[in-house]
Coordinates of C-alpha atoms and ligand atoms in Angstrom, one line a residue:
M1 CA 15.1 30.7 -20.3
A2 CA 18.1 30.0 -18.3
T3 CA 17.8 27.5 -15.3
T4 CA 18.4 29.4 -12.2
A5 CA 19.6 28.0 -8.8
E6 CA 15.9 28.4 -7.6
Q7 CA 14.3 26.4 -10.5
M8 CA 16.8 23.5 -9.5
T9 CA 15.8 23.4 -5.7
D10 CA 12.7 21.0 -4.6
P11 CA 9.2 22.3 -5.4
A12 CA 7.4 24.4 -3.0
V13 CA 5.2 22.4 -0.6
I14 CA 1.5 23.0 -0.5
T15 CA 0.1 23.2 2.9
E16 CA -3.2 24.7 2.3
P17 CA -6.1 22.7 3.6
H18 CA -8.2 21.0 0.6
R19 CA -11.6 22.0 -0.6
E20 CA -14.8 20.1 -0.7
S21 CA -18.1 20.7 -2.8
E22 CA -21.4 19.9 -1.8
P23 CA -23.0 16.6 -2.8
N24 CA -23.3 16.2 -6.5
P25 CA -27.4 16.3 -7.0
N26 CA -27.3 13.3 -9.5
N27 CA -25.2 10.9 -7.8
G28 CA -24.4 12.4 -4.1
Y29 CA -20.7 12.6 -4.5
K30 CA -18.6 15.2 -3.2
T31 CA -16.0 16.7 -5.5
F32 CA -12.5 17.2 -3.8
E33 CA -9.5 19.7 -4.7
T34 CA -6.1 20.1 -3.5
G35 CA -3.5 22.3 -5.1
S36 CA -4.1 22.2 -8.9
F37 CA -5.7 18.4 -8.7
K38 CA -9.5 18.0 -8.9
F39 CA -11.1 14.6 -7.8
E40 CA -14.6 13.6 -9.1
R41 CA -16.5 10.2 -9.1
D42 CA -19.6 9.3 -10.7
E43 CA -21.4 5.8 -10.5
Y44 CA -18.4 3.8 -12.2
F45 CA -15.4 6.2 -12.5
V46 CA -13.1 8.6 -11.1
R47 CA -11.8 11.5 -12.9
I48 CA -8.7 13.1 -12.0
T49 CA -7.8 16.6 -13.5
C50 CA -4.8 18.5 -13.4
P51 CA -3.5 21.5 -15.6
T52 CA -2.1 19.0 -18.1
G53 CA -5.2 16.7 -18.4
T54 CA -7.6 14.4 -17.1
H55 CA -7.4 11.0 -16.2
I56 CA -10.0 8.2 -15.8
M57 CA -10.0 5.2 -13.4
D58 CA -12.2 2.4 -12.4
V59 CA -13.9 3.6 -9.2
E60 CA -13.2 0.1 -7.4
N61 CA -9.7 0.0 -8.2
F62 CA -9.0 3.6 -7.3
L63 CA -10.7 3.1 -3.9
R64 CA -8.6 0.1 -3.4
S65 CA -5.5 2.0 -4.1
M66 CA -6.7 5.0 -2.1
M67 CA -7.3 2.9 1.0
R68 CA -3.5 1.6 0.9
D69 CA -2.0 5.0 0.6
V70 CA -4.2 6.4 3.3
A71 CA -3.5 3.2 5.6
W72 CA 0.1 3.1 5.0
G73 CA 0.8 6.9 5.3
F74 CA 1.9 7.1 1.6
F75 CA 4.3 3.9 2.2
Y76 CA 7.8 3.6 0.9
G77 CA 8.5 5.6 -2.3
W78 CA 6.1 5.4 -5.1
V79 CA 2.5 4.2 -4.8
N80 CA 1.2 4.1 -8.5
F81 CA -2.6 3.4 -8.6
D82 CA -1.9 2.7 -12.2
E83 CA 0.8 3.5 -15.0
V84 CA -0.2 7.3 -14.9
F85 CA -1.9 8.6 -11.5
G86 CA 0.2 8.1 -8.0
T87 CA 2.0 9.5 -5.1
V88 CA 5.5 9.6 -4.0
N89 CA 6.8 9.7 -0.3
H90 CA 9.3 12.1 0.8
Y91 CA 8.4 11.1 4.3
D92 CA 7.3 14.6 5.6
S93 CA 5.9 15.7 2.0
V94 CA 4.2 13.7 -0.8
D95 CA 4.3 14.6 -4.3
V96 CA 1.0 13.8 -6.4
F97 CA 1.7 13.1 -10.0
I98 CA -0.1 12.4 -13.3
G99 CA 2.4 10.7 -15.9
A100 CA 5.5 11.6 -14.2
Y101 CA 6.7 8.1 -14.3
N102 CA 5.3 7.2 -17.7
Q103 CA 7.5 7.8 -20.6
A104 CA 4.6 8.6 -22.9
Y105 CA 3.6 11.4 -20.9
K106 CA 7.0 12.6 -20.0
D107 CA 8.1 12.7 -24.0
S108 CA 4.8 14.7 -24.8
G109 CA 5.3 17.2 -22.0
T110 CA 1.7 16.5 -20.3
D111 CA 3.2 15.1 -16.9
F112 CA 2.4 17.1 -13.9
T113 CA 3.5 17.0 -10.2
E114 CA 2.8 18.9 -7.1
R115 CA 4.2 18.5 -3.8
F116 CA 2.1 18.5 -0.5
E117 CA 2.6 18.5 3.0
S118 CA 1.9 14.7 4.1
K119 CA -0.8 16.1 6.8
S120 CA -2.7 17.9 4.5
L121 CA -2.8 15.5 1.6
G122 CA -3.6 12.9 4.1
A123 CA -6.5 14.8 5.6
C124 CA -7.9 15.3 1.9
F125 CA -7.5 11.6 0.8
K126 CA -9.2 10.5 3.9
S127 CA -12.4 12.5 3.7
L128 CA -12.4 11.6 0.0
L129 CA -12.0 7.7 0.9
S130 CA -14.9 7.9 3.8
D131 CA -17.2 10.1 1.2
W132 CA -16.9 7.6 -1.9
T133 CA -16.9 4.2 -0.1
N134 CA -20.4 3.0 -0.1
A135 CA -22.1 0.9 2.7
G136 CA -21.3 -2.8 1.8
F137 CA -18.0 -2.1 -0.1
D138 CA -14.7 -2.7 1.8
P139 CA -11.7 -1.5 -0.1
F140 CA -9.5 -3.8 2.1
A141 CA -11.4 -6.8 1.3
A142 CA -11.0 -9.6 -1.6
P143 CA -13.3 -8.8 -4.2
L144 CA -15.2 -12.2 -3.5
E145 CA -15.7 -11.0 0.1
T146 CA -17.2 -7.8 -0.3
G147 CA -19.9 -5.9 -2.3
S148 CA -19.6 -3.3 -5.0
A149 CA -18.5 0.2 -4.6
R150 CA -20.6 1.3 -8.0
G151 CA -23.7 3.2 -8.1
P152 CA -24.9 6.4 -6.7
K153 CA -24.0 7.5 -3.0
N154 CA -25.2 4.9 -0.5
G155 CA -24.2 5.4 3.3
N156 CA -20.4 5.0 4.0
N157 CA -18.2 2.0 5.5
D158 CA -16.3 4.0 7.9
E159 CA -15.5 1.0 10.2
A160 CA -13.7 -0.6 7.1
V161 CA -11.9 2.6 5.7
N162 CA -10.6 3.3 9.4
F163 CA -9.0 -0.2 9.8
Q164 CA -5.9 -0.1 11.8
R165 CA -2.7 -2.3 10.7
E166 CA -1.6 -4.3 13.4
L167 CA 2.2 -3.1 14.3
A168 CA 4.2 -5.0 16.6
N169 CA 6.7 -3.0 18.5
R170 CA 9.1 -5.8 19.1
F171 CA 7.3 -9.3 18.7
V172 CA 3.8 -10.5 18.4
S173 CA 2.7 -12.1 21.5
L174 CA 5.1 -10.3 23.9
P175 CA 3.4 -8.9 27.2
G176 CA 2.1 -5.3 26.0
D177 CA 2.7 -6.0 22.2
S178 CA 0.4 -6.9 19.2
P179 CA -1.8 -10.0 20.3
I180 CA -2.1 -13.6 18.7
R181 CA -4.9 -13.6 16.7
S182 CA -8.0 -15.4 17.6
D183 CA -11.9 -15.9 17.4
E184 CA -12.0 -14.0 20.7
T185 CA -10.3 -11.1 19.2
G186 CA -12.5 -10.9 16.3
R187 CA -10.1 -12.9 13.9
P188 CA -11.8 -16.0 12.5
V189 CA -10.0 -18.2 10.1
N190 CA -10.6 -17.1 6.6
R191 CA -12.6 -19.5 4.5
Q192 CA -9.8 -20.5 2.3
F193 CA -7.2 -21.3 5.1
A194 CA -9.6 -23.8 6.8
D195 CA -6.8 -26.3 6.7
V196 CA -4.3 -24.5 8.6
D197 CA -2.9 -26.0 11.6
Q198 CA -4.1 -23.6 14.5
S199 CA -1.9 -25.0 17.2
E200 CA 0.5 -22.5 19.2
P201 CA 4.1 -23.5 20.0
E202 CA 4.7 -23.9 24.1
V203 CA 6.7 -21.6 25.5
H204 CA 8.8 -22.6 28.6
A205 CA 11.0 -19.9 30.0
E206 CA 13.6 -20.0 32.5
E207 CA 12.6 -18.1 35.5
E208 CA 14.4 -14.8 35.0
F209 CA 13.6 -14.9 31.1
E210 CA 9.7 -15.0 31.8
G211 CA 7.8 -12.4 29.7
Q212 CA 10.7 -11.9 27.7
L213 CA 10.6 -15.0 25.5
A214 CA 7.8 -15.3 22.9
A215 CA 6.9 -17.7 20.0
F216 CA 3.8 -18.1 17.9
N217 CA 2.4 -19.6 14.9
L218 CA 2.7 -17.5 11.9
F219 CA 0.5 -19.4 9.6
R220 CA -2.2 -19.6 12.1
Y221 CA -1.8 -15.8 12.4
L222 CA -2.0 -15.3 8.9
S223 CA -4.9 -17.8 8.0
R224 CA -6.8 -15.1 10.4
S225 CA -6.1 -11.8 8.5
P226 CA -9.5 -10.3 7.8
V227 CA -8.0 -8.1 5.0
T228 CA -5.6 -8.4 1.9
W229 CA -2.6 -6.5 0.6
N230 CA -2.1 -5.1 3.8
P231 CA 1.4 -6.0 5.6
S232 CA 1.0 -6.1 9.3
I233 CA 4.4 -6.1 11.5
V234 CA 5.1 -8.7 13.5
S235 CA 8.8 -8.5 14.6
V236 CA 11.3 -5.5 14.6
V237 CA 15.0 -6.2 15.3
R238 CA 16.8 -2.8 15.1
S239 CA 15.8 -1.9 11.2
S240 CA 14.6 -5.2 10.2
A241 CA 10.8 -5.9 10.1
Y242 CA 9.0 -8.8 9.3
C243 CA 5.6 -7.9 7.4
P244 CA 3.6 -10.6 6.7
T245 CA 0.2 -10.4 4.9
S246 CA -2.6 -12.6 3.3
E247 CA -3.1 -11.9 -0.5
E248 CA -6.1 -12.6 -2.8
H249 CA -6.7 -11.1 -5.9
I250 CA -4.6 -8.1 -7.2
L251 CA -2.3 -5.8 -5.2
P252 CA -4.0 -2.5 -5.7
V253 CA -1.0 -0.6 -6.1
D254 CA 1.9 -0.9 -8.5
H255 CA 4.6 -0.2 -5.9
G256 CA 7.6 1.7 -6.9
N257 CA 10.5 0.8 -4.4
D258 CA 12.8 3.2 -3.1
R259 CA 14.9 0.3 -1.5
V260 CA 15.4 -3.3 -1.7
E261 CA 12.5 -5.4 -0.4
W262 CA 12.6 -9.4 0.1
F263 CA 9.7 -11.8 -0.3
I264 CA 9.0 -15.1 0.9
Q265 CA 6.1 -17.0 -0.6
M266 CA 4.7 -18.9 2.3
S267 CA 1.7 -20.7 0.9
D268 CA 0.2 -20.8 -2.5
E269 CA 1.3 -18.8 -5.5
I270 CA 1.6 -14.9 -6.6
T271 CA 2.7 -13.9 -10.1
W272 CA 4.5 -10.5 -9.9
K273 CA 4.6 -7.9 -12.9
V274 CA 7.7 -6.0 -12.6
G275 CA 8.4 -2.8 -14.5
D276 CA 10.6 0.1 -14.8
K277 CA 10.1 2.5 -12.0
D278 CA 10.7 5.7 -14.3
T279 CA 8.9 4.7 -17.4
A280 CA 6.5 2.0 -16.8
A281 CA 7.9 -0.5 -19.2
P282 CA 7.3 -4.0 -18.6
M283 CA 10.4 -5.7 -17.4
S284 CA 9.6 -9.3 -16.3
V285 CA 6.9 -11.6 -14.8
V286 CA 7.9 -13.7 -11.7
T287 CA 5.8 -16.6 -10.3
M288 CA 6.4 -17.3 -6.8
K289 CA 5.3 -20.5 -5.2
A290 CA 5.3 -21.8 -1.6
G291 CA 8.9 -21.6 -0.4
D292 CA 10.2 -19.3 -3.1
V293 CA 12.4 -16.3 -2.1
A294 CA 12.9 -13.1 -4.2
C295 CA 14.5 -9.8 -4.0
M296 CA 12.5 -7.1 -5.3
P297 CA 15.2 -4.6 -6.5
A298 CA 15.2 -0.6 -5.4
D299 CA 14.5 0.5 -9.0
I300 CA 11.6 -1.3 -10.1
R301 CA 7.7 -1.1 -9.7
H302 CA 5.9 -4.3 -8.7
R303 CA 2.3 -5.6 -8.8
G304 CA 1.0 -9.0 -7.5
F305 CA -1.7 -11.4 -8.8
S306 CA -2.7 -14.0 -6.4
P307 CA -5.4 -16.4 -7.7
K308 CA -6.0 -18.0 -4.2
R309 CA -5.6 -16.4 -1.0
S310 CA -1.8 -17.0 -0.2
M311 CA 0.5 -15.9 2.6
L312 CA 3.5 -13.6 1.8
L313 CA 6.2 -12.4 4.1
V314 CA 7.6 -9.0 3.3
W315 CA 10.8 -8.1 4.8
E316 CA 11.6 -4.5 4.9
N317 CA 14.6 -2.7 5.9
L318 CA 13.6 0.6 7.9
T319 CA 17.2 2.2 8.1
P320 CA 16.6 6.0 8.2
G321 CA 17.8 7.6 5.2
L322 CA 18.2 4.5 3.0
E323 CA 16.0 5.9 0.4
K324 CA 18.4 8.7 -0.1
R325 CA 21.3 6.6 -0.5
Y326 CA 19.7 4.5 -3.1
A327 CA 18.5 7.7 -4.9
R328 CA 22.0 9.1 -5.1
G329 CA 23.4 5.8 -6.6
E330 CA 25.5 5.1 -3.3
L331 CA 23.8 1.6 -3.0
P332 CA 23.4 -1.0 -5.9
P333 CA 19.7 -1.6 -6.9
V334 CA 20.2 -5.0 -6.4
P335 CA 22.0 -7.1 -3.4
A336 CA 23.9 -9.5 -5.7
S337 CA 25.0 -9.2 -9.5
F338 CA 25.7 -12.4 -11.6
Ligands
LIG173 C1 4.9 -4.3 -1.9 O1 4.7 -3.5 -2.2 O2 6.0 -5.0 -1.5 C2 3.8 -5.1 -1.1 C3 2.7 -4.3 -0.6 C4 1.6 -4.8 -0.1 C5 1.5 -6.0 0.1 C6 2.7 -7.0 -0.4 C7 3.7 -6.6 -1.2 O3 0.5 -6.8 0.8
LIG174 FE1 6.9 -3.4 -2.7

């Protein structure tokens, strides 16, 4: 069949609301359907069905990935739950795919993608996350700090799944902006950061600069993060955002970049597995120790492994439309070539 102009244009955007079943009489969980995708869970696994096949995932890993996709509003670019299933953010619409960024699926023609309005897909994923998260399981917590998601339905943990990221408009601790973390604001020091200095810098502003000058102890701030792999924003200068985060165990999503991002390892150590964004082929293993700085190129996917709780600063460039300039090849995927 000849390729018509219509086939070359963007796919249709699905806006219809999702469907939810009655709870399964055997395990208590609802089944969710949106577009041509069906999501089912049992005591151990999640099954995702689309017209070209079925994909199965461990339920805990799935819920940890889903938590990030929901809380981050689909994030920048690709959120791969594993090498097969994930989402791509187009910033008002989102693709859901099976195998579309996996060479073996593409070669066999079993890849499948549908595009959704962000709002309607977000509502589906949020409802699924709430129904499938049992009491005692916090998908944002390190595995050693939470219970299990496995087994039949047992209550919920909406307090955990509604956790809001702390996003400074300008700078943490400025009047009216994101506050410093303390015991009083419900942010105790994490068990693995008991040795972190808790003193705050003194700020002495000249009279006319009062309320405009701020400083805070970023190590103290991160020692009090209650969650893992969930960057907050501590400063925004034009399009430059500092997004520090505390990490423990495995980054639940394999992030496919749509722009360059920079990492500064502030404490301990993270090993990153880096792969090809389009094919999932492994490319490199990068171990970052305290003080190391790395650029994650715009054409890769990466997943971090943090054996102890560690502090990472992610530096993001929020310039509007940047992802389109990289996608067109207008900007090189790395800031320097050697
Ligand atoms: C990333 O994809 O760059 C990323 C996401 C979450 C983190 C750290 C890094 O906690
Ligand atoms: Fe990333």
